[in-house]
mmCIF file of C-alpha atoms and ligand atoms in Angstrom:
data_model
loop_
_atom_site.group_PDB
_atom_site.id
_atom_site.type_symbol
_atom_site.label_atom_id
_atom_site.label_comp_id
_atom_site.label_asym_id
_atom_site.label_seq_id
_atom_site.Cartn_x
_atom_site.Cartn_y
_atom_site.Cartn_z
ATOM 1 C CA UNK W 1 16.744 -12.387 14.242
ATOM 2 C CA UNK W 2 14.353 -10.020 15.601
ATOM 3 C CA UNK W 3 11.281 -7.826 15.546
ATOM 4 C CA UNK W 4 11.716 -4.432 14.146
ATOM 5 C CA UNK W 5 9.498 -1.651 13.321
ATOM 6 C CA UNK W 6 9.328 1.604 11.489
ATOM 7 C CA UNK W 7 8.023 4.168 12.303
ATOM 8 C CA UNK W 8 7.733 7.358 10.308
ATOM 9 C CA UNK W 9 11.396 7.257 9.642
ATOM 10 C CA UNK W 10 12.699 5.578 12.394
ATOM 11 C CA UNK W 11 13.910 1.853 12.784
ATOM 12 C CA UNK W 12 13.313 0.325 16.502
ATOM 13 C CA UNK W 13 12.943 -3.071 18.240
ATOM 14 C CA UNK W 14 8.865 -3.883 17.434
ATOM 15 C CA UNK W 15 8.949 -3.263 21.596
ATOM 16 C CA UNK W 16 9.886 0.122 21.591
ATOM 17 C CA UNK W 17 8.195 1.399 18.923
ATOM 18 C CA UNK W 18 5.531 4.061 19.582
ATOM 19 C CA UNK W 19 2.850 6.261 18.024
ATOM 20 C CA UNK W 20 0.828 9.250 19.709
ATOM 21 C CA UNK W 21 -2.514 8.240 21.337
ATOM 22 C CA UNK W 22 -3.782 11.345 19.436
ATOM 23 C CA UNK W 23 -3.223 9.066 15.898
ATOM 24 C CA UNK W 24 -6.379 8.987 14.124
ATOM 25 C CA UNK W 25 -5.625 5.291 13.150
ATOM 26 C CA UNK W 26 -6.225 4.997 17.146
ATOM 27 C CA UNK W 27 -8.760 7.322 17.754
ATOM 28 C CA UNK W 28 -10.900 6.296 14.496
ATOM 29 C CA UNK W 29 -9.673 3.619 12.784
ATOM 30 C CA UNK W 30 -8.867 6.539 9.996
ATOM 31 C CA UNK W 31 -6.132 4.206 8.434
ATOM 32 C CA UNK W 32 -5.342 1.394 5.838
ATOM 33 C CA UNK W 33 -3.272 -1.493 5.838
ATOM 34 C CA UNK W 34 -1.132 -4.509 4.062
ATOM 35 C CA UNK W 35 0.100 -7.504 5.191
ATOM 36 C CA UNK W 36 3.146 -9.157 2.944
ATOM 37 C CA UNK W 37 4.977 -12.039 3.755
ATOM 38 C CA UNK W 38 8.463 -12.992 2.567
ATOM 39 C CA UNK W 39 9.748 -16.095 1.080
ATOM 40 C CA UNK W 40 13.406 -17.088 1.892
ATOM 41 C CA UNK W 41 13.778 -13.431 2.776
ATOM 42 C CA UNK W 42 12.064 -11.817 -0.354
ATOM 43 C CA UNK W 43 9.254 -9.949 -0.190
ATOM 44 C CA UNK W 44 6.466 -11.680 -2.113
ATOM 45 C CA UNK W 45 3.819 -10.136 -4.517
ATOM 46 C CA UNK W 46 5.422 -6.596 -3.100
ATOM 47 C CA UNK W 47 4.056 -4.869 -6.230
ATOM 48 C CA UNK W 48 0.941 -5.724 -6.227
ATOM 49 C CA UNK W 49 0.435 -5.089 -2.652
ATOM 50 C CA UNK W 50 1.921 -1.669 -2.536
ATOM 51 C CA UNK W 51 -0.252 -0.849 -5.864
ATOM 52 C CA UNK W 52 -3.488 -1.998 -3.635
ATOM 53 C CA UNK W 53 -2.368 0.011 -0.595
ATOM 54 C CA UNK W 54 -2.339 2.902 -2.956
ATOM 55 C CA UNK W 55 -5.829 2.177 -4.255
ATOM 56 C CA UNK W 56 -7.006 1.701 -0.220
ATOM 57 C CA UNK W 57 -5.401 5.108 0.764
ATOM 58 C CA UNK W 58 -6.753 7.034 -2.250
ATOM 59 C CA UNK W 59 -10.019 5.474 -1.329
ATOM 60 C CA UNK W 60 -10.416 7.374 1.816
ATOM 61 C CA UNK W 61 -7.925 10.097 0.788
ATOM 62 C CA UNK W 62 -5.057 9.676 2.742
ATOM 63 C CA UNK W 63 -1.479 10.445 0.992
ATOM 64 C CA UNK W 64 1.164 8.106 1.575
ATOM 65 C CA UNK W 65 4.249 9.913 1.943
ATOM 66 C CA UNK W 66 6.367 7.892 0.322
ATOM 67 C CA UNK W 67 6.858 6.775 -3.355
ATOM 68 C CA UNK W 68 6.702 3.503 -4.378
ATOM 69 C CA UNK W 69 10.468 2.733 -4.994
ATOM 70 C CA UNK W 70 11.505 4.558 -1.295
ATOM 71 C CA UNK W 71 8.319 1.885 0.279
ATOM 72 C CA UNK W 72 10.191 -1.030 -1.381
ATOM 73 C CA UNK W 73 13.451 -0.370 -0.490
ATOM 74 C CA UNK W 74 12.229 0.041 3.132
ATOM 75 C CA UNK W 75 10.151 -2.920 3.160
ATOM 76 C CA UNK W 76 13.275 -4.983 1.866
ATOM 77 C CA UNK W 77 15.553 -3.725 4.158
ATOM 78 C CA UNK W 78 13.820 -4.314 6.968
ATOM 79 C CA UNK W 79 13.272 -7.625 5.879
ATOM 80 C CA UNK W 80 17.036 -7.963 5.922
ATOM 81 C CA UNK W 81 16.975 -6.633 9.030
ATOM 82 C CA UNK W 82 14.371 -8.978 10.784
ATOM 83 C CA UNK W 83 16.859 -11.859 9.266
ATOM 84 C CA UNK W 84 13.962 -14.310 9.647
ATOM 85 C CA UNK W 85 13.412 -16.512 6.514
ATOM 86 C CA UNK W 86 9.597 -16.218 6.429
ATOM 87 C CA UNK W 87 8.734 -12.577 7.635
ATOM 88 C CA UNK W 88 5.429 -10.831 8.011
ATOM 89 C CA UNK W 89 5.311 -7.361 6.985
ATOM 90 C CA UNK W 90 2.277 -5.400 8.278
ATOM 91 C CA UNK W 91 2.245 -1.623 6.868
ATOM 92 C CA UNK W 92 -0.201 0.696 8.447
ATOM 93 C CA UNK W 93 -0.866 4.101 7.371
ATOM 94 C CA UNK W 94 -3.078 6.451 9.061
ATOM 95 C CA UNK W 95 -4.254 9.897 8.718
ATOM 96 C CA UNK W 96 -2.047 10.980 11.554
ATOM 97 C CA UNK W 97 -1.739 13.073 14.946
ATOM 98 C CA UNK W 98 -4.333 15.325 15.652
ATOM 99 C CA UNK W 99 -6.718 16.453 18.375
ATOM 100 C CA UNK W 100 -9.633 14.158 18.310
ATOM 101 C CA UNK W 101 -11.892 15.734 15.632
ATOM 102 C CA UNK W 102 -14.244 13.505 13.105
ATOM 103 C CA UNK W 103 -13.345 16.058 10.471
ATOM 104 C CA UNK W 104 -10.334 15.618 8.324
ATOM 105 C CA UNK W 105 -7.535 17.762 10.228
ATOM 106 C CA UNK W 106 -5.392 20.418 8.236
ATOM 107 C CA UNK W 107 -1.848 19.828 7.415
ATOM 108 C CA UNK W 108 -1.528 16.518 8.912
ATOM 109 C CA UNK W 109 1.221 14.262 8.268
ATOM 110 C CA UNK W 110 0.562 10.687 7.753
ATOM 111 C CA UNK W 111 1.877 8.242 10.472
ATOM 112 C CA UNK W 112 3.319 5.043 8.927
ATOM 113 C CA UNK W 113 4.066 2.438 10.862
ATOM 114 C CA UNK W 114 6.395 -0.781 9.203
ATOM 115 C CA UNK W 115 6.488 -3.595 11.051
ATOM 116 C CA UNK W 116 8.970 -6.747 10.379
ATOM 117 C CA UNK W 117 7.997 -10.106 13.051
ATOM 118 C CA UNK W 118 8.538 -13.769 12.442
ATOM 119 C CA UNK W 119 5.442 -15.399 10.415
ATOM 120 C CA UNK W 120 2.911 -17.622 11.559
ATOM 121 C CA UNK W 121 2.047 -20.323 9.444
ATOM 122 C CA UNK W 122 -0.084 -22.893 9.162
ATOM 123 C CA UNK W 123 1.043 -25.821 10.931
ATOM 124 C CA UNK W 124 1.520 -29.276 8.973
ATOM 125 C CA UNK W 125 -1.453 -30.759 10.678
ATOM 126 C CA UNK W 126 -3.825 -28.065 9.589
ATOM 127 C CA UNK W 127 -2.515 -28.709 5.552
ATOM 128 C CA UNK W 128 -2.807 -32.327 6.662
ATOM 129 C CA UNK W 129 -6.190 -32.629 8.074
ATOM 130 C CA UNK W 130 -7.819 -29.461 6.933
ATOM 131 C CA UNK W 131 -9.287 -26.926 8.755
ATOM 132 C CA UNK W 132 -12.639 -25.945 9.857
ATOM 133 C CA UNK W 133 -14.897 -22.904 9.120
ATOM 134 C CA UNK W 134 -17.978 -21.198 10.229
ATOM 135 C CA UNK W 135 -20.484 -19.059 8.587
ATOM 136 C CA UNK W 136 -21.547 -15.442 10.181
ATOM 137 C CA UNK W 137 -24.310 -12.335 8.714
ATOM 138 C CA UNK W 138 -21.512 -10.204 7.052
ATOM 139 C CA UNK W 139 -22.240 -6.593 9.317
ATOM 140 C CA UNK W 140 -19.628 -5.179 7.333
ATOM 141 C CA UNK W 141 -19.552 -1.748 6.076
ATOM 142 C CA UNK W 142 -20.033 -1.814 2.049
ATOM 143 C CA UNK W 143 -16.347 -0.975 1.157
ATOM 144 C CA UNK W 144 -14.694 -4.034 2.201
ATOM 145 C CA UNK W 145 -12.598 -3.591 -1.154
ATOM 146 C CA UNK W 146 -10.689 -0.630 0.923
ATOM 147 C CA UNK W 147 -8.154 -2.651 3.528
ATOM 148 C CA UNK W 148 -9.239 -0.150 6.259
ATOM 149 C CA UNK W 149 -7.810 -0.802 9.778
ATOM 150 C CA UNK W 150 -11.653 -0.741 10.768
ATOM 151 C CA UNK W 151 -12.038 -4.553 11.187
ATOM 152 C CA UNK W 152 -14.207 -4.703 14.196
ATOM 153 C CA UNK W 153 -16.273 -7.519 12.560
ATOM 154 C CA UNK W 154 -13.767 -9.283 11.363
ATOM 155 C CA UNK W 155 -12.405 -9.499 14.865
ATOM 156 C CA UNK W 156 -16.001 -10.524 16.284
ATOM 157 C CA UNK W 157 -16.336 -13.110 13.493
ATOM 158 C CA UNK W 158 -12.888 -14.438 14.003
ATOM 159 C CA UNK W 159 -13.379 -14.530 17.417
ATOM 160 C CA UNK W 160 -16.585 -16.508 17.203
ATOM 161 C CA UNK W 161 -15.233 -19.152 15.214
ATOM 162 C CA UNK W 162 -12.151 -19.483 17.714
ATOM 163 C CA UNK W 163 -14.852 -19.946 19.953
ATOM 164 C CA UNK W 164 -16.178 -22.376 17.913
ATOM 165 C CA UNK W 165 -13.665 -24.396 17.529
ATOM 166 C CA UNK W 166 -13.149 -23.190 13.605
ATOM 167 C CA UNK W 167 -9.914 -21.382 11.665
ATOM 168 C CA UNK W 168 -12.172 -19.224 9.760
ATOM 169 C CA UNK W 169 -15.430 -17.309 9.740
ATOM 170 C CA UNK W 170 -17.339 -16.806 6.617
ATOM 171 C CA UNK W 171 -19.095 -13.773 6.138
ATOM 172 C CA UNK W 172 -22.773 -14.440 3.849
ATOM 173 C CA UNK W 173 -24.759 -11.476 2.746
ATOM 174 C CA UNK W 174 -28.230 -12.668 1.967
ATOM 175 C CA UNK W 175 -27.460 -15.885 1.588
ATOM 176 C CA UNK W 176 -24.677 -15.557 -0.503
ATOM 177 C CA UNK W 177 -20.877 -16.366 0.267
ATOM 178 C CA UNK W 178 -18.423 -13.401 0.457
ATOM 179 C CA UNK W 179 -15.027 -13.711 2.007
ATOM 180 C CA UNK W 180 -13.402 -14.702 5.046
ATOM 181 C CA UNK W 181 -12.935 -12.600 7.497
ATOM 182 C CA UNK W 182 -9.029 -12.669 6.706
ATOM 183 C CA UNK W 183 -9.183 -14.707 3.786
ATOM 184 C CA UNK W 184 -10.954 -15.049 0.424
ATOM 185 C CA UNK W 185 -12.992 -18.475 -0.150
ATOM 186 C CA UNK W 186 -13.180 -21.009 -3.335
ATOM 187 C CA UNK W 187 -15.487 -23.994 -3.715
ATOM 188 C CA UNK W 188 -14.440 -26.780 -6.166
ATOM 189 C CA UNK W 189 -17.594 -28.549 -8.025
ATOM 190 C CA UNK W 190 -16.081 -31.838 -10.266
ATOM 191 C CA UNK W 191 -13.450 -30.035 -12.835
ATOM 192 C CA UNK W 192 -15.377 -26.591 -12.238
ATOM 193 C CA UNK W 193 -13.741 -23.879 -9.588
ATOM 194 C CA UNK W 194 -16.143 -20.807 -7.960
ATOM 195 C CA UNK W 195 -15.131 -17.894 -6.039
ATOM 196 C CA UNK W 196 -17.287 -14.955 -5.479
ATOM 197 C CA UNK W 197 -16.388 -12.005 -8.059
ATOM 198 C CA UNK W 198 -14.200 -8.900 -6.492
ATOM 199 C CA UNK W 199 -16.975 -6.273 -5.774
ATOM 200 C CA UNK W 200 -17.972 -3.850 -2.320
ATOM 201 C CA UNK W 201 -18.016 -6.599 -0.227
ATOM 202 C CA UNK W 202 -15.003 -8.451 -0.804
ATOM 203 C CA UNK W 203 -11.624 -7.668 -0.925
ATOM 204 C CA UNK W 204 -9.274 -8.299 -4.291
ATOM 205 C CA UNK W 205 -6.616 -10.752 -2.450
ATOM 206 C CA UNK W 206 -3.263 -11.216 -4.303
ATOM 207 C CA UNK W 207 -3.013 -14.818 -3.536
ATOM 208 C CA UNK W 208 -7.001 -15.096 -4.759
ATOM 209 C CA UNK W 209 -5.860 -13.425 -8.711
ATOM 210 C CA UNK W 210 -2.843 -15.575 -8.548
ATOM 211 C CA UNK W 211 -4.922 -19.067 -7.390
ATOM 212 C CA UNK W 212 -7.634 -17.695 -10.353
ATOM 213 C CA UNK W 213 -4.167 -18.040 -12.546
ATOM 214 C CA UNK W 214 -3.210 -21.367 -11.609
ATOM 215 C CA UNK W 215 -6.628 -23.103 -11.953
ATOM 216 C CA UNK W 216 -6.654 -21.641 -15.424
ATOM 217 C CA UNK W 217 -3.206 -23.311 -15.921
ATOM 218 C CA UNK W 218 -4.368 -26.731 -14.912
ATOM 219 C CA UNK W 219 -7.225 -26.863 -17.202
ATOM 220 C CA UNK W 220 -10.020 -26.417 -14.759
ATOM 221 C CA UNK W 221 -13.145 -24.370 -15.190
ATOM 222 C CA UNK W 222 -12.717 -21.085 -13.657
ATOM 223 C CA UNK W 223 -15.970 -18.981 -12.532
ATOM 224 C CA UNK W 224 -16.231 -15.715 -10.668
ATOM 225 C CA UNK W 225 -19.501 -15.942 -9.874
ATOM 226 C CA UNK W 226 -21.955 -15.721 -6.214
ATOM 227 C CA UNK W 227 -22.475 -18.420 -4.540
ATOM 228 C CA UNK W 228 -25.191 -19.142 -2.189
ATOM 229 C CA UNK W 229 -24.173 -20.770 1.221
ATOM 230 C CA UNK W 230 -26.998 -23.714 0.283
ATOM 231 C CA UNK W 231 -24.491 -24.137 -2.754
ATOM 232 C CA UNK W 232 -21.542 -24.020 -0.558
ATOM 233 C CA UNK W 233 -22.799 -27.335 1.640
ATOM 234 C CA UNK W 234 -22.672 -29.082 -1.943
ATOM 235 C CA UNK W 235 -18.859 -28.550 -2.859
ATOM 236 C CA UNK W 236 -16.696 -31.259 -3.411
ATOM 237 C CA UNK W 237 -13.795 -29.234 -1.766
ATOM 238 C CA UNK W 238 -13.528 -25.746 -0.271
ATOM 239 C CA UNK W 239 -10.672 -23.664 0.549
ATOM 240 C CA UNK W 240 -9.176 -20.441 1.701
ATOM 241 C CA UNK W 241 -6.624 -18.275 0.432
ATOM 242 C CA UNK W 242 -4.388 -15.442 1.912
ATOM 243 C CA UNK W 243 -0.824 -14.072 1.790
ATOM 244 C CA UNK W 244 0.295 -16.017 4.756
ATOM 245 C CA UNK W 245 -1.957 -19.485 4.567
ATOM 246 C CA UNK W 246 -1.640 -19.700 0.586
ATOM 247 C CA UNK W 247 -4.225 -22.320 -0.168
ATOM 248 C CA UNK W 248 -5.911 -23.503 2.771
ATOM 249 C CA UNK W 249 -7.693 -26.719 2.804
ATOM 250 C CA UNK W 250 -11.126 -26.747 4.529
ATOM 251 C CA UNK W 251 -13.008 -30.010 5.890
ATOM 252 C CA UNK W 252 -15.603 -29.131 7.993
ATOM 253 C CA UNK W 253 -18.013 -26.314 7.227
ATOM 254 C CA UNK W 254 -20.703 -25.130 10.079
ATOM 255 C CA UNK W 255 -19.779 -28.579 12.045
ATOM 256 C CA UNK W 256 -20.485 -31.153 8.674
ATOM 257 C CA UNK W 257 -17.865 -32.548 6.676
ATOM 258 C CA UNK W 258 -16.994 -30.812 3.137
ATOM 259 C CA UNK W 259 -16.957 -33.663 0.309
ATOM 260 C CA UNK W 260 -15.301 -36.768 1.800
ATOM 261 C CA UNK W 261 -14.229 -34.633 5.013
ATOM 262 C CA UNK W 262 -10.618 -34.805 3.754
ATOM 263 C CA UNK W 263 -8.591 -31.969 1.732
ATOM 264 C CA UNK W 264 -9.563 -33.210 -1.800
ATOM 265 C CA UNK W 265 -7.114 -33.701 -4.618
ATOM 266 C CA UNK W 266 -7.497 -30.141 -6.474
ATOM 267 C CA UNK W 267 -6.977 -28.410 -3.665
ATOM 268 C CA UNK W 268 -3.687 -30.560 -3.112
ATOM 269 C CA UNK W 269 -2.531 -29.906 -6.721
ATOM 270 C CA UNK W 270 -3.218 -25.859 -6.335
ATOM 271 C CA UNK W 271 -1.152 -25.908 -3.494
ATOM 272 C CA UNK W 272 1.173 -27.564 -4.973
ATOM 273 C CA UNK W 273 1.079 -25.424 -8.182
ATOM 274 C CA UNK W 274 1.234 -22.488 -5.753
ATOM 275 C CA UNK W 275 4.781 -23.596 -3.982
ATOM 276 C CA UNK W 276 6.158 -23.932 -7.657
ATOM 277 C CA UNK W 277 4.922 -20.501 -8.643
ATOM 278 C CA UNK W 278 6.485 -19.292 -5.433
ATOM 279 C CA UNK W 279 9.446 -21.010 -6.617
ATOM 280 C CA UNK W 280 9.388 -19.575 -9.724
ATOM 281 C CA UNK W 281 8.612 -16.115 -9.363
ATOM 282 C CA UNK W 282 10.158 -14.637 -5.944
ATOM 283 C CA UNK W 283 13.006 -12.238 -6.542
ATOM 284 C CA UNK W 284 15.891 -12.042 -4.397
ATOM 285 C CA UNK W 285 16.203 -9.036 -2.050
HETATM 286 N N1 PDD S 301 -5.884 -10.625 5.262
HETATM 287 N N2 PDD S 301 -10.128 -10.983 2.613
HETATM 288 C C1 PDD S 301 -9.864 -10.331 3.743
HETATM 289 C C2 PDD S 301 -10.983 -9.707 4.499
HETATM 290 C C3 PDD S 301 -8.541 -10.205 4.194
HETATM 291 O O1 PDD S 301 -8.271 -9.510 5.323
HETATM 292 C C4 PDD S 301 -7.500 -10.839 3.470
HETATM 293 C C5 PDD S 301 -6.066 -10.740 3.898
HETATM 294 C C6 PDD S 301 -7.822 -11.543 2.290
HETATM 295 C C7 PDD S 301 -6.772 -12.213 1.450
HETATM 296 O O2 PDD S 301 -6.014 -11.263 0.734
HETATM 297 P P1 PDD S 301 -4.513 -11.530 0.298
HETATM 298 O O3 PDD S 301 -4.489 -12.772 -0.498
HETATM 299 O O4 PDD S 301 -4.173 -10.341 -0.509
HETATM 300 O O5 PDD S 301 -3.697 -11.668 1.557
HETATM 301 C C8 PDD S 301 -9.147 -11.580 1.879
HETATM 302 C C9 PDD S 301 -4.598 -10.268 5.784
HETATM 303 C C10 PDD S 301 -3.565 -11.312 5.578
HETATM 304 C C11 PDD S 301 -4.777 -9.788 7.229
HETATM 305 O O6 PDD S 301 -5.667 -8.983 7.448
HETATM 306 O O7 PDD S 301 -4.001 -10.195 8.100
#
């Protein structure tokens, strides 16, 4: 087992894999990214996170140079590669090399950069016990839908919460819930489950549609709709989800307990629903 990277072509150990300081992705941020995780080896949701790393790059008009099929059979086989069981597979793709410039340089060639590492996870206590988040002014740019590599505030927020003693930071935008700042968020109210709606200032997460799914499937009230953070301090339950924590538990929002201060029992039974999804749907490589 090991870390690997690619890296326009070429396979490496994740340690000796380099890119020019002249990449734009360094210089500016001028890049997008994905992060996939595997499941006994196979790469989970692949589709629908290569389709949204198309939609990011044609966002801010970069052209990845490889089709679909040639990105899945290089994400796979570096997942065979890696030989861990649960990998994380970060893809970045930048602009490229060039002399520092703001404008868009001529006949670049985008740098893409595949990385295969062993997967962190939530531990069992956090699932146990729940975990605790903190709210923060979203200072976010207004296309948060576009997985740009420009995550400055997401850094500062998650750093704050850290600091904080939190998991997460929630970003609120006049007073209304967005996202996290690596996560999307979901408040449970009796038999009736919110999320904010996809839009500018929230990204579409492929474990948020697929949660959407499952609630559907259980019976439960479903609502896309904003929520204010005064709403939020109401819920019964709250909790996250994301390609690598699935569906995150949370008991403690700004320092006060959510609901009884223990994950609550629809949050348990999406999880669960979740795992048997997983179960159900992952392909072999
Ligand atoms: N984060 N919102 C934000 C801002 C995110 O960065 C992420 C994912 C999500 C959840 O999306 P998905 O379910 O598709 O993973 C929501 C990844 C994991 C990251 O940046 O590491």
């Amino acid at each position: 087992m090991a870390n690997i990277a690619f890296v326009n072509g070429k396979w490496s150990p994740l340690s000796a894999a380099t890119v020019s300081i002249e990449d734009r992705g360094f210089q500016f941020g001028d890049g997008v990214y994905e992060v996939i995780r595997t499941y006994d080896k196979n790469p989970f949701r692949i589709e629908a996170h290569l389709a949204r790393l198309k939609i990011s790059a044609d966002a801010v008009g970069i052209n990845i140079p490889y089709s679909f099929s040639e990105m899945g059979k290089i994400i796979r086989s570096g997942c065979r590669k890696a030989e861990f069981s649960v990998t994380q597979v970060y893809i970045q793709i930048t602009r490229g090399m060039a002399p520092r410039n703001h404008r868009f340089p001529k006949r670049v060639k985008p740098t893409v950069v595949i990385t295969f590492r062993k997967c962190k996870t939530p531990s069992n206590k956090m699932r146990r016990e729940g975990v605790s988040i903190v709210t923060v002014t979203d200072t976010r740019w207004s296309r948060c839908c576009v997985k740009s590599l420009n995550l400055l505030p997401n850094v500062l927020a998650r750093e704050h919460a850290l600091q904080s003693d939190a998991t997460e930071a929630i970003f609120v935008r006049d007073g209304k819930v967005m996202e996290g700042a690596g996560s999307n968020l979901f408040a449970v109210f009796g038999q009736s489950v919110i999320t904010p709606p996809d839009g500018p200032y929230i990204l579409s997460g492929i474990t948020k549609s697929m949660v959407i799914q499952l609630i559907k499937q259980e019976g439960l009230r479903m609502q896309e709709k904003r929520l204010t953070l005064l709403r939020l301090t109401t819920a019964d339950e709250v909790f996250l989800s994301g390609t690598t924590i699935e569906v995150l538990p949370v008991t403690r929002l700004n320092n006060k307990p959510v609901g009884t201060g223990q994950p609550g029992k629809t949050t348990q039974t999406l999880y669960k629903a979740f795992q048997e999804e997983v179960l159900r749907t992952s392909q072999t490589v």
